Amino acid sequence: MVLTLAAPLLIVCAYSMLSRGAYGGVELPVTPENYARLFTPLYAGIFLRSFAVAGIATALCVALGFPLALFIARSRRPNLCLALVILPFWTSFLIRIYAWIFLLRDTGLINTVLLRLHVIGEPLPLLYTNGAVVLGLVYGFLPFAVLPLYAVIERVERQDKVLLEAAADLGASSTAVFWRMLVPLCMPGIRAASLLVFVPCLGTYLVSDLLGGSKTVLIGNVIQNQFTASRDWPFGAALSIVLIVAAAAMLYAGRRGGAELA
Amino acid sequence: MNAALELRSVSKSYGNQRAVERVSLTIPRGTFFSLLGPSGCGKTTTLRAIGGFESVDSGEIWLNGERIDLLPPHRRKVNTVFQNYALFPHLTVLGNIEFGLRQRGAGPFDEPVRRVLEQLQLAGKESRRPSELSGGERQRVALARALVLSPELLLLDEPLAALDPQLRKQVRAELKDLQRRTGISFLFVTHDQEEALALSDALAVMNHGAIEQIGAPTDLYLRPATRFVASFLGTMNWCNGVGVRPEALKICRGAPPDGHTPVHAVISRAIFLGPVTQIELRTASGDVLLAQVAQGGDVYKPGEAVQSWWNPADELRLTP
């Protein structure tokens, strides 16, 4: 634990308070400068956009993952369905995101088909948009939402079936049973799914790099840049620390919410 | 006048296992009716079919003159008190009680909720969660949640089974009072014959998915139609092909009164129960008989040879 988790974190923390070296790396003196730069409108804006994109992607993952998990829980072959959900992990994430480029670009599959069918006159700008980034995030992280949602739905339908029956007995239609009983009872799983999707969405740079182009810069891209092109390790470290603190705060808030419900 | 509930030859199978077989019964309005039988006799399946949680293979279910067996559960004007109450853990007591009213959408709820809270002594507990309630309180919330909807029939699935024995008798009396005060028909499912006898205006005894007998508690106890009913309600001695209740079986040291045939027996056990002593006898043919001797009468000891006898009016002749 100390070696793999605490030590790297301490190094990042120390770097974030040092000065930038000319060719990367860090130098003395200690300075608060790196954190001060975070509060400029440029970076505050990127932080906000990153949270918004991650939030939207998380909401979509849960909204799409819940019905899928429900379907799997009620299917005859749940294990097979779950295996299919996990199957994409056997291919590199990078390659799968590249595949989306071939689907979305101006000469990609979607635009080609629509053009040929004369549905559109000129290619739709699909790639390098915020939408493409959200799509990529949802695609990439949906399995992380489905697994905890499946676990909780399966448990509720097995252990608490009588609660669903009781709701119907008290006059709830099947829609009302879904919204007023099943979803509230599945809240712990919904919360777990949200955190499992939100945290990686917040830190990712691969999806926004490939599908967002230069237009959609997320915090992950900025951090990556500091360690590569910009060679500003201390600032990259400061950004990372803020991101880690923000994610930890979200986790803590999620835990608190869970404790209140239980 | 319509019956509150009528089952017309209802049958239900699971695979080739017959759970309920041609069950017909009528529950008059405003009565406390019990379905009594051992576990696996089909009583719970019958209840679930009425509530709408099991489809029936054949037969009809009528509620107040309306056929309901094809309606989904939420369209049936019956409400259920489930065995472990099935209170909604994420809602407060008030949330649980208002749940059904909210589904109907018609407000305001204050008046019916206040009335039912008072009726079931739950006032002041509105904001508690089910996990913070005692067993008795949970049971009352389950009742309140159902009764607030003024159902045409209330189904109760072993609602006392989850309570500890001391509380059970008290709650039993309260349940009977509640049924009288509200005038709502209760269909009570239990495997406890004492409960069924104490509470019911009428009851049906079920065995192997079919009804053995329907009637008032006294009818069933005094005039059971089958050996199963006779043995399931109270204790029954079987001796020389006839049945005698322990309280009708008499024992003496000398000869019985004229005209009574004695059965020779040896006392194998005498158990003091307070007001009565229960005597276990073994006859020459190996039958075990139970008799009750009132406090203050003769005292019998194990190993003693005695004569037992009974009034012919107290004996039951039933085909096995």
Coordinates of C-alpha atoms in Angstrom, one line a residue:
Chain A
M1 CA 0.0 0.0 0.0
V2 CA 2.7 2.5 1.1
L3 CA 4.9 1.7 -1.8
T4 CA 2.3 1.6 -4.6
L5 CA -0.2 4.2 -3.4
A6 CA 1.1 6.6 -0.8
A7 CA 4.6 7.1 -2.1
P8 CA 3.7 8.1 -5.7
L9 CA 1.0 10.4 -4.3
L10 CA 3.5 12.1 -2.0
I11 CA 5.9 12.6 -4.9
V12 CA 3.2 14.2 -7.0
C13 CA 2.2 16.3 -4.0
A14 CA 5.8 17.4 -3.5
Y15 CA 6.4 18.2 -7.2
S16 CA 3.2 20.3 -7.3
M17 CA 4.9 22.8 -4.9
L18 CA 8.2 23.0 -6.7
S19 CA 9.4 25.1 -9.7
R20 CA 9.6 24.0 -13.3
G21 CA 12.8 22.6 -14.7
A22 CA 14.0 23.9 -18.0
Y23 CA 13.9 20.4 -19.7
G24 CA 11.1 18.9 -17.6
G25 CA 11.6 17.7 -14.1
V26 CA 11.5 20.0 -11.1
E27 CA 13.7 22.5 -9.3
L28 CA 13.7 24.5 -6.1
P29 CA 12.5 26.8 -4.8
V30 CA 9.1 25.8 -3.2
T31 CA 6.3 28.0 -4.6
P32 CA 2.5 28.2 -4.5
E33 CA 2.6 29.6 -8.0
N34 CA 1.3 26.3 -9.6
Y35 CA -1.9 26.3 -7.6
A36 CA -2.4 30.0 -8.1
R37 CA -2.4 29.5 -11.9
L38 CA -5.3 27.1 -11.5
F39 CA -7.6 29.9 -10.6
T40 CA -7.3 31.7 -13.9
P41 CA -10.5 31.7 -16.0
L42 CA -8.9 29.4 -18.6
Y43 CA -8.3 26.5 -16.2
A44 CA -11.4 27.1 -14.2
G45 CA -13.4 26.8 -17.4
I46 CA -11.6 23.5 -18.4
F47 CA -12.3 22.1 -14.9
L48 CA -16.0 23.1 -15.2
R49 CA -16.3 21.6 -18.7
S50 CA -14.6 18.4 -17.6
F51 CA -17.1 18.0 -14.7
A52 CA -20.0 18.8 -17.0
V53 CA -18.9 16.2 -19.7
A54 CA -18.2 13.6 -17.0
G55 CA -21.5 14.3 -15.4
I56 CA -23.5 14.0 -18.6
A57 CA -21.6 10.8 -19.6
T58 CA -22.3 9.4 -16.1
A59 CA -26.0 10.2 -16.3
L60 CA -26.2 8.6 -19.7
C61 CA -24.3 5.5 -18.6
V62 CA -26.7 5.0 -15.6
A63 CA -29.8 5.8 -17.7
L64 CA -28.8 3.3 -20.4
G65 CA -27.2 0.8 -18.0
F66 CA -30.2 0.5 -15.8
P67 CA -32.6 -0.9 -18.4
L68 CA -29.8 -3.1 -19.8
A69 CA -29.0 -4.5 -16.3
L70 CA -32.7 -5.0 -15.7
F71 CA -33.0 -6.9 -19.0
I72 CA -30.0 -9.1 -18.0
A73 CA -31.3 -9.7 -14.5
R74 CA -34.6 -10.9 -16.0
S75 CA -33.1 -12.9 -18.9
R76 CA -32.7 -16.6 -18.9
R77 CA -29.0 -16.5 -19.5
P78 CA -27.7 -13.6 -17.2
N79 CA -24.1 -14.9 -17.2
L80 CA -23.9 -15.1 -21.0
C81 CA -25.3 -11.5 -21.2
L82 CA -22.8 -10.3 -18.6
A83 CA -19.9 -12.0 -20.6
L84 CA -21.1 -10.1 -23.7
V85 CA -21.0 -6.8 -21.7
I86 CA -17.5 -7.5 -20.6
L87 CA -16.3 -8.8 -24.0
P88 CA -15.1 -5.4 -25.4
F89 CA -12.5 -5.3 -22.7
W90 CA -10.6 -8.0 -24.5
T91 CA -9.7 -5.4 -27.1
S92 CA -7.5 -2.4 -26.4
F93 CA -9.5 0.7 -25.4
L94 CA -7.3 2.7 -27.8
I95 CA -8.3 0.6 -30.7
R96 CA -12.0 0.7 -29.8
I97 CA -11.9 4.5 -29.6
Y98 CA -10.1 4.6 -33.0
A99 CA -12.9 2.5 -34.4
W100 CA -15.3 5.3 -33.5
I101 CA -13.3 7.7 -35.6
F102 CA -13.9 5.5 -38.6
L103 CA -17.6 5.5 -37.9
L104 CA -17.9 9.2 -37.1
R105 CA -15.6 11.1 -39.5
D106 CA -16.8 12.9 -42.6
T107 CA -15.9 10.0 -44.8
G108 CA -16.9 7.5 -42.1
L109 CA -19.5 4.8 -42.2
I110 CA -22.4 6.9 -40.8
N111 CA -21.9 9.8 -43.1
T112 CA -21.3 7.6 -46.2
V113 CA -24.5 5.7 -45.7
L114 CA -26.6 8.8 -45.0
L115 CA -25.1 10.5 -48.1
R116 CA -25.7 7.5 -50.3
L117 CA -29.3 7.4 -49.1
H118 CA -29.6 11.1 -49.9
V119 CA -30.8 11.7 -46.3
I120 CA -28.2 14.5 -46.1
G121 CA -26.5 16.7 -48.7
E122 CA -23.2 17.1 -47.0
P123 CA -21.4 15.2 -44.2
L124 CA -22.6 15.8 -40.7
P125 CA -19.9 17.2 -38.4
L126 CA -19.9 14.2 -36.0
L127 CA -16.3 13.8 -35.1
Y128 CA -14.4 16.4 -33.0
T129 CA -17.4 17.6 -31.1
N130 CA -18.4 17.5 -27.4
G131 CA -21.1 15.0 -28.4
A132 CA -18.5 12.7 -29.9
V133 CA -16.5 12.8 -26.6
V134 CA -19.6 12.1 -24.5
L135 CA -20.4 9.2 -26.9
G136 CA -16.9 7.8 -26.5
L137 CA -17.1 8.0 -22.8
V138 CA -20.5 6.4 -22.6
Y139 CA -19.3 3.7 -24.9
G140 CA -16.1 3.1 -23.0
F141 CA -17.6 3.2 -19.4
L142 CA -21.0 1.7 -19.8
P143 CA -19.9 -1.8 -18.6
F144 CA -18.7 -0.1 -15.4
A145 CA -22.2 1.0 -14.8
V146 CA -23.9 -2.2 -15.9
L147 CA -22.1 -4.5 -13.5
P148 CA -23.0 -2.8 -10.2
L149 CA -26.5 -2.1 -11.5
Y150 CA -26.9 -5.7 -12.4
A151 CA -25.7 -6.8 -8.9
V152 CA -28.2 -4.6 -7.1
I153 CA -31.2 -5.3 -9.4
E154 CA -30.6 -9.0 -9.2
R155 CA -30.5 -8.7 -5.4
V156 CA -33.6 -6.6 -5.1
E157 CA -35.6 -8.9 -7.5
R158 CA -34.5 -11.9 -5.5
Q159 CA -34.7 -10.7 -1.9
D160 CA -37.2 -7.9 -2.1
K161 CA -39.6 -9.2 -4.7
V162 CA -42.3 -9.0 -2.1
L163 CA -41.8 -5.2 -1.9
L164 CA -42.5 -4.9 -5.6
E165 CA -45.6 -7.0 -5.1
A166 CA -46.6 -4.9 -2.1
A167 CA -46.3 -1.8 -4.2
A168 CA -48.5 -3.3 -6.9
D169 CA -50.9 -4.5 -4.2
L170 CA -51.2 -0.9 -3.0
G171 CA -52.3 0.2 -6.5
A172 CA -49.0 1.0 -8.3
S173 CA -49.0 0.2 -12.0
S174 CA -46.0 -1.5 -13.4
T175 CA -44.5 2.0 -14.4
A176 CA -45.1 3.2 -10.9
V177 CA -43.6 0.1 -9.4
F178 CA -40.5 0.7 -11.5
W179 CA -40.1 4.4 -10.6
R180 CA -41.3 4.4 -7.0
M181 CA -40.1 1.1 -5.8
L182 CA -37.4 -0.6 -8.0
V183 CA -35.3 2.5 -8.7
P184 CA -35.3 3.7 -5.1
L185 CA -34.4 0.3 -3.8
C186 CA -31.6 0.1 -6.3
M187 CA -30.1 3.5 -5.1
P188 CA -27.0 2.0 -3.6
G189 CA -26.1 0.4 -6.9
I190 CA -27.0 3.5 -8.9
R191 CA -24.6 5.5 -6.6
A192 CA -21.9 2.9 -7.0
A193 CA -22.3 2.9 -10.8
S194 CA -22.2 6.7 -10.9
L195 CA -18.9 6.8 -9.0
L196 CA -17.3 4.1 -11.0
V197 CA -18.1 5.9 -14.2
F198 CA -17.7 9.5 -13.1
V199 CA -14.2 9.2 -11.7
P200 CA -12.5 7.7 -14.8
C201 CA -14.6 10.0 -17.0
L202 CA -13.1 12.9 -15.2
G203 CA -9.5 11.8 -15.6
T204 CA -9.6 10.4 -19.1
Y205 CA -7.7 12.1 -21.9
L206 CA -7.7 9.4 -24.5
V207 CA -11.3 9.8 -25.6
S208 CA -11.2 13.6 -25.7
D209 CA -7.9 13.5 -27.5
L210 CA -9.1 11.2 -30.2
L211 CA -12.8 12.1 -30.6
G212 CA -12.7 15.7 -29.3
G213 CA -9.7 17.0 -31.3
S214 CA -8.5 20.4 -30.3
K215 CA -11.9 21.8 -29.6
T216 CA -12.8 19.7 -26.6
V217 CA -9.9 20.0 -24.1
L218 CA -10.6 18.3 -20.9
I219 CA -8.6 18.4 -17.7
G220 CA -7.0 15.1 -18.5
N221 CA -5.6 16.5 -21.7
V222 CA -4.2 19.5 -20.0
I223 CA -2.4 17.3 -17.4
Q224 CA -1.1 15.0 -20.1
N225 CA 0.2 18.1 -21.9
Q226 CA 2.1 19.4 -18.9
F227 CA 4.1 16.2 -18.7
T228 CA 4.8 16.0 -22.5
A229 CA 4.7 19.0 -24.8
S230 CA 4.8 21.7 -22.2
R231 CA 7.3 20.1 -19.9
D232 CA 5.8 21.8 -16.9
W233 CA 5.8 19.0 -14.4
P234 CA 5.0 21.0 -11.3
F235 CA 1.8 22.5 -12.9
G236 CA 0.8 19.1 -14.1
A237 CA 1.2 17.7 -10.6
A238 CA -0.8 20.6 -9.1
L239 CA -3.6 19.8 -11.6
S240 CA -3.5 16.2 -10.7
I241 CA -3.7 16.9 -7.0
V242 CA -6.8 19.1 -7.5
L243 CA -8.4 16.4 -9.6
I244 CA -7.7 13.7 -7.0
V245 CA -9.1 15.9 -4.3
A246 CA -12.2 16.7 -6.3
A247 CA -12.7 13.0 -7.1
A248 CA -12.2 12.0 -3.4
A249 CA -14.7 14.7 -2.4
M250 CA -17.2 13.1 -4.8
L251 CA -16.6 9.7 -3.4
Y252 CA -17.0 11.0 0.1
A253 CA -20.2 12.7 -0.7
G254 CA -21.5 9.5 -2.3
R255 CA -20.6 7.5 0.8
R256 CA -22.3 10.0 3.0
G257 CA -25.5 9.9 0.9
G258 CA -25.3 6.1 1.0
A259 CA -25.0 6.1 4.8
E260 CA -28.0 8.3 5.2
L261 CA -30.1 6.0 3.1
A262 CA -29.1 2.8 4.8
Chain B
M1 CA -76.5 -8.8 -1.7
N2 CA -73.2 -9.9 -3.2
A3 CA -70.6 -11.8 -1.3
A4 CA -67.4 -9.9 -0.5
L5 CA -65.5 -12.7 -2.3
E6 CA -66.4 -15.7 -4.2
L7 CA -64.0 -18.4 -5.6
R8 CA -65.6 -20.6 -8.2
S9 CA -63.7 -23.8 -8.7
V10 CA -60.2 -22.2 -8.7
S11 CA -57.3 -24.5 -9.7
K12 CA -53.6 -23.8 -10.0
S13 CA -50.7 -26.1 -10.9
Y14 CA -47.0 -25.7 -11.0
G15 CA -45.8 -28.1 -13.6
N16 CA -47.5 -31.3 -12.7
Q17 CA -47.8 -30.3 -9.1
R18 CA -51.4 -29.4 -8.2
A19 CA -51.2 -26.5 -5.7
V20 CA -54.9 -25.6 -5.6
E21 CA -57.6 -27.9 -6.8
R22 CA -61.1 -26.8 -7.5
V23 CA -61.4 -24.5 -4.6
S24 CA -64.8 -22.8 -4.2
L25 CA -65.8 -20.6 -1.3
T26 CA -67.9 -17.6 -0.5
I27 CA -67.0 -15.0 2.1
P28 CA -70.0 -12.9 3.2
R29 CA -69.5 -9.2 3.6
G30 CA -68.0 -8.0 6.9
T31 CA -66.8 -11.4 8.1
F32 CA -63.6 -12.6 9.5
F33 CA -62.8 -15.7 7.4
S34 CA -59.8 -17.9 7.8
L35 CA -58.0 -20.3 5.5
L36 CA -56.4 -22.9 7.8
G37 CA -54.1 -25.7 6.8
P38 CA -50.6 -27.1 7.2
S39 CA -47.8 -25.6 5.2
G40 CA -47.9 -26.6 1.5
C41 CA -51.7 -27.1 1.6
G42 CA -52.3 -24.4 -1.0
K43 CA -53.7 -21.6 1.3
T44 CA -51.0 -19.1 0.4
T45 CA -51.3 -19.9 -3.3
T46 CA -55.0 -19.2 -3.0
L47 CA -54.3 -15.9 -1.2
R48 CA -51.8 -14.9 -3.9
A49 CA -54.2 -15.8 -6.6
I50 CA -56.8 -13.4 -5.0
G51 CA -54.2 -10.7 -4.7
G52 CA -53.2 -11.1 -8.3
F53 CA -49.7 -12.4 -7.8
E54 CA -50.5 -15.8 -9.2
S55 CA -52.6 -16.5 -12.3
V56 CA -55.2 -19.2 -12.0
D57 CA -55.3 -22.1 -14.5
S58 CA -59.1 -22.4 -14.3
G59 CA -62.0 -21.1 -12.3
E60 CA -63.2 -17.6 -11.5
I61 CA -62.6 -15.1 -8.7
W62 CA -65.4 -12.5 -8.0
L63 CA -65.0 -9.5 -5.7
N64 CA -68.3 -7.8 -4.8
G65 CA -69.9 -8.9 -8.0
E66 CA -67.0 -8.1 -10.2
R67 CA -64.8 -10.7 -11.8
I68 CA -61.2 -9.9 -10.9
D69 CA -59.1 -13.0 -11.8
L70 CA -57.9 -11.5 -15.1
L71 CA -57.1 -8.0 -13.6
P72 CA -53.5 -7.0 -12.7
P73 CA -52.9 -6.7 -8.9
H74 CA -53.1 -2.9 -8.9
R75 CA -56.6 -2.9 -10.4
R76 CA -58.0 -5.2 -7.7
K77 CA -59.7 -3.6 -4.7
V78 CA -58.1 -6.0 -2.3
N79 CA -55.1 -5.2 -0.2
T80 CA -52.6 -7.5 1.5
V81 CA -50.8 -7.7 4.8
F82 CA -47.8 -9.7 3.8
Q83 CA -46.2 -12.3 6.0
N84 CA -43.1 -10.3 7.0
Y85 CA -45.1 -7.1 6.3
A86 CA -43.0 -6.0 3.3
L87 CA -42.7 -2.4 4.6
F88 CA -40.9 -0.1 2.2
P89 CA -37.5 0.4 3.9
H90 CA -36.7 3.6 2.0
L91 CA -39.9 5.3 3.2
T92 CA -41.1 6.5 6.6
V93 CA -44.2 5.2 8.3
L94 CA -46.1 8.1 6.8
G95 CA -44.6 7.4 3.4
N96 CA -45.6 3.8 3.6
I97 CA -49.2 4.6 4.6
E98 CA -49.5 7.3 1.9
F99 CA -48.0 5.1 -0.8
G100 CA -51.3 3.6 -1.9
L101 CA -53.2 6.9 -1.7
R102 CA -50.6 8.6 -3.9
Q103 CA -51.0 5.9 -6.5
R104 CA -54.7 6.8 -6.7
G105 CA -53.7 10.5 -7.0
A106 CA -56.8 11.8 -5.3
G107 CA -56.0 14.1 -2.4
P108 CA -56.1 15.3 0.2
F109 CA -54.8 12.4 2.3
D110 CA -54.7 14.0 5.7
E111 CA -58.0 12.9 6.9
P112 CA -57.9 9.2 6.1
V113 CA -54.2 9.0 7.2
R114 CA -55.0 10.7 10.5
R115 CA -57.9 8.3 11.1
V116 CA -55.9 5.2 10.4
L117 CA -52.9 6.4 12.5
E118 CA -55.2 6.9 15.4
Q119 CA -57.0 3.6 14.8
L120 CA -53.7 1.7 14.9
Q121 CA -52.0 3.8 17.6
L122 CA -49.3 5.0 15.3
A123 CA -49.7 8.7 15.9
G124 CA -46.3 10.2 16.7
K125 CA -44.4 7.6 14.8
E126 CA -45.0 9.0 11.3
S127 CA -41.4 10.0 10.6
R128 CA -39.9 6.7 11.8
R129 CA -38.3 4.3 9.3
P130 CA -39.5 0.6 9.4
S131 CA -36.1 -0.4 10.7
E132 CA -36.7 1.7 13.8
L133 CA -40.0 0.0 14.7
S134 CA -40.8 -2.9 17.0
G135 CA -42.4 -6.1 15.5
G136 CA -45.8 -5.1 16.7
E137 CA -45.5 -1.6 15.3
R138 CA -44.4 -2.9 11.9
Q139 CA -47.4 -5.1 11.8
R140 CA -49.7 -2.2 12.6
V141 CA -48.0 -0.1 9.8
A142 CA -48.7 -3.0 7.4
L143 CA -52.3 -3.0 8.5
A144 CA -52.6 0.8 8.3
R145 CA -51.1 0.9 4.9
A146 CA -53.7 -1.5 3.6
L147 CA -56.7 -0.3 5.6
V148 CA -56.2 3.4 4.6
L149 CA -57.3 2.4 1.1
S150 CA -60.7 1.0 2.5
P151 CA -60.3 -2.3 0.5
E152 CA -63.3 -4.4 -0.2
L153 CA -61.3 -7.4 1.2
L154 CA -58.2 -7.4 3.3
L155 CA -55.9 -10.4 2.8
L156 CA -53.7 -11.3 5.7
D157 CA -50.9 -13.8 5.1
E158 CA -49.9 -15.3 8.5
P159 CA -49.6 -11.7 10.0
L160 CA -48.9 -13.0 13.5
A161 CA -46.2 -15.5 12.6
A162 CA -43.4 -12.9 12.9
L163 CA -44.4 -11.8 16.4
D164 CA -43.2 -13.3 19.6
P165 CA -45.7 -15.6 21.4
Q166 CA -46.6 -13.1 24.2
L167 CA -47.4 -10.3 21.8
R168 CA -49.3 -12.7 19.5
K169 CA -52.3 -13.2 21.7
Q170 CA -52.7 -9.5 22.4
V171 CA -52.4 -8.6 18.7
R172 CA -54.9 -11.3 17.9
A173 CA -57.5 -9.6 20.0
E174 CA -56.7 -6.3 18.5
L175 CA -57.0 -7.7 15.0
K176 CA -60.5 -9.0 15.8
D177 CA -61.5 -5.7 17.2
L178 CA -60.2 -3.9 14.2
Q179 CA -62.1 -6.1 11.8
R180 CA -65.4 -5.4 13.8
R181 CA -64.8 -1.7 13.9
T182 CA -63.9 -1.3 10.3
G183 CA -66.5 -3.7 9.0
I184 CA -64.0 -4.7 6.3
S185 CA -64.0 -8.4 5.3
F186 CA -60.8 -10.1 6.3
L187 CA -59.4 -13.2 4.7
F188 CA -56.8 -14.6 7.1
V189 CA -54.4 -17.3 6.2
T190 CA -52.8 -19.3 9.0
H191 CA -51.5 -22.7 9.9
D192 CA -52.3 -22.1 13.6
Q193 CA -55.6 -23.7 14.4
E194 CA -56.0 -21.9 17.8
E195 CA -55.6 -18.6 16.0
A196 CA -58.2 -19.6 13.3
L197 CA -60.7 -20.8 15.9
A198 CA -60.3 -17.7 18.1
L199 CA -60.6 -15.1 15.3
S200 CA -62.9 -16.4 12.6
D201 CA -66.6 -16.1 12.0
A202 CA -66.1 -18.9 9.5
L203 CA -63.1 -20.9 8.3
A204 CA -62.1 -23.3 5.6
V205 CA -59.7 -26.1 6.3
M206 CA -57.4 -26.9 3.4
N207 CA -55.3 -30.0 2.8
H208 CA -53.4 -31.1 -0.3
G209 CA -54.7 -28.1 -2.3
A210 CA -58.4 -28.8 -1.7
I211 CA -60.9 -27.6 0.9
E212 CA -61.8 -30.3 3.4
Q213 CA -64.6 -28.4 5.2
I214 CA -66.0 -24.9 5.5
G215 CA -68.0 -23.7 8.5
A216 CA -68.2 -21.8 11.8
P217 CA -65.4 -22.7 14.3
T218 CA -67.8 -24.6 16.6
D219 CA -69.2 -26.6 13.7
L220 CA -65.8 -27.6 12.5
Y221 CA -64.6 -28.5 16.0
L222 CA -67.7 -30.4 17.1
R223 CA -68.7 -31.8 13.8
P224 CA -65.6 -32.3 11.7
A225 CA -66.5 -33.8 8.3
T226 CA -63.2 -35.6 7.8
R227 CA -60.5 -37.3 9.9
F228 CA -58.1 -34.6 8.8
V229 CA -60.3 -31.7 10.0
A230 CA -60.9 -33.6 13.3
S231 CA -57.2 -34.1 13.9
F232 CA -56.0 -30.7 12.7
L233 CA -58.5 -28.7 14.9
G234 CA -57.5 -29.5 18.4
T235 CA -56.5 -33.0 19.5
M236 CA -58.5 -36.1 18.7
N237 CA -58.2 -39.6 20.2
W238 CA -58.8 -42.5 17.8
C239 CA -60.0 -45.6 19.6
N240 CA -61.8 -48.6 18.1
G241 CA -62.6 -46.6 15.0
V242 CA -64.3 -43.7 16.7
G243 CA -62.9 -40.3 17.6
V244 CA -63.1 -38.7 21.1
R245 CA -61.8 -35.4 22.2
P246 CA -59.5 -35.4 25.3
E247 CA -61.9 -33.3 27.2
A248 CA -64.7 -35.9 26.6
L249 CA -62.6 -38.9 27.6
K250 CA -63.2 -39.8 31.2
I251 CA -61.1 -42.2 33.4
C252 CA -62.0 -44.0 36.6
R253 CA -60.6 -46.7 38.8
G254 CA -63.8 -48.7 39.1
A255 CA -66.4 -49.5 36.6
P256 CA -67.9 -46.8 34.4
P257 CA -71.6 -45.8 34.7
D258 CA -74.1 -48.3 33.3
G259 CA -74.3 -48.6 29.5
H260 CA -70.8 -47.4 28.9
T261 CA -68.2 -49.7 27.5
P262 CA -64.9 -49.3 29.3
V263 CA -61.5 -49.4 27.6
H264 CA -58.8 -50.9 29.7
A265 CA -55.6 -48.7 29.8
V266 CA -52.5 -48.0 31.7
I267 CA -51.4 -44.5 32.5
S268 CA -48.1 -43.8 30.9
R269 CA -47.7 -40.1 31.7
A270 CA -49.4 -37.4 33.8
I271 CA -48.6 -33.8 32.9
F272 CA -49.7 -31.1 35.3
L273 CA -50.8 -28.0 33.2
G274 CA -52.3 -25.8 36.0
P275 CA -56.1 -25.9 35.6
V276 CA -56.0 -29.5 34.2
T277 CA -53.7 -32.4 34.3
Q278 CA -53.2 -34.1 31.0
I279 CA -53.1 -37.9 31.3
E280 CA -51.6 -40.1 28.6
L281 CA -53.0 -43.6 28.4
R282 CA -51.9 -46.7 26.6
T283 CA -54.6 -49.2 25.7
A284 CA -54.1 -53.0 25.5
S285 CA -54.2 -52.7 21.7
G286 CA -51.4 -50.1 21.7
D287 CA -53.5 -46.9 21.1
V288 CA -52.3 -43.8 22.8
L289 CA -55.1 -41.7 24.3
L290 CA -55.1 -38.3 25.9
A291 CA -57.5 -37.3 28.7
Q292 CA -57.9 -34.2 30.8
V293 CA -58.6 -34.4 34.5
A294 CA -59.7 -31.2 36.2
Q295 CA -57.8 -29.8 39.2
G296 CA -59.3 -31.0 42.4
G297 CA -60.5 -34.4 41.1
D298 CA -58.8 -37.8 41.5
V299 CA -55.1 -37.9 41.2
Y300 CA -53.6 -40.5 38.9
K301 CA -50.0 -41.7 38.7
P302 CA -48.1 -43.3 35.8
G303 CA -48.2 -47.0 35.8
E304 CA -51.7 -47.2 37.3
A305 CA -54.3 -49.4 35.5
V306 CA -57.6 -47.6 34.9
Q307 CA -60.8 -47.7 32.8
S308 CA -61.5 -45.1 30.3
W309 CA -65.0 -44.3 28.9
W310 CA -67.0 -41.6 27.1
N311 CA -70.5 -40.6 26.4
P312 CA -71.7 -42.0 23.0
A313 CA -72.9 -38.5 22.2
D314 CA -69.3 -37.2 22.3
E315 CA -68.0 -39.8 19.9
L316 CA -67.3 -39.1 16.2
R317 CA -67.6 -41.7 13.5
L318 CA -65.5 -40.7 10.5
T319 CA -64.3 -42.6 7.5
P320 CA -60.5 -42.4 7.5

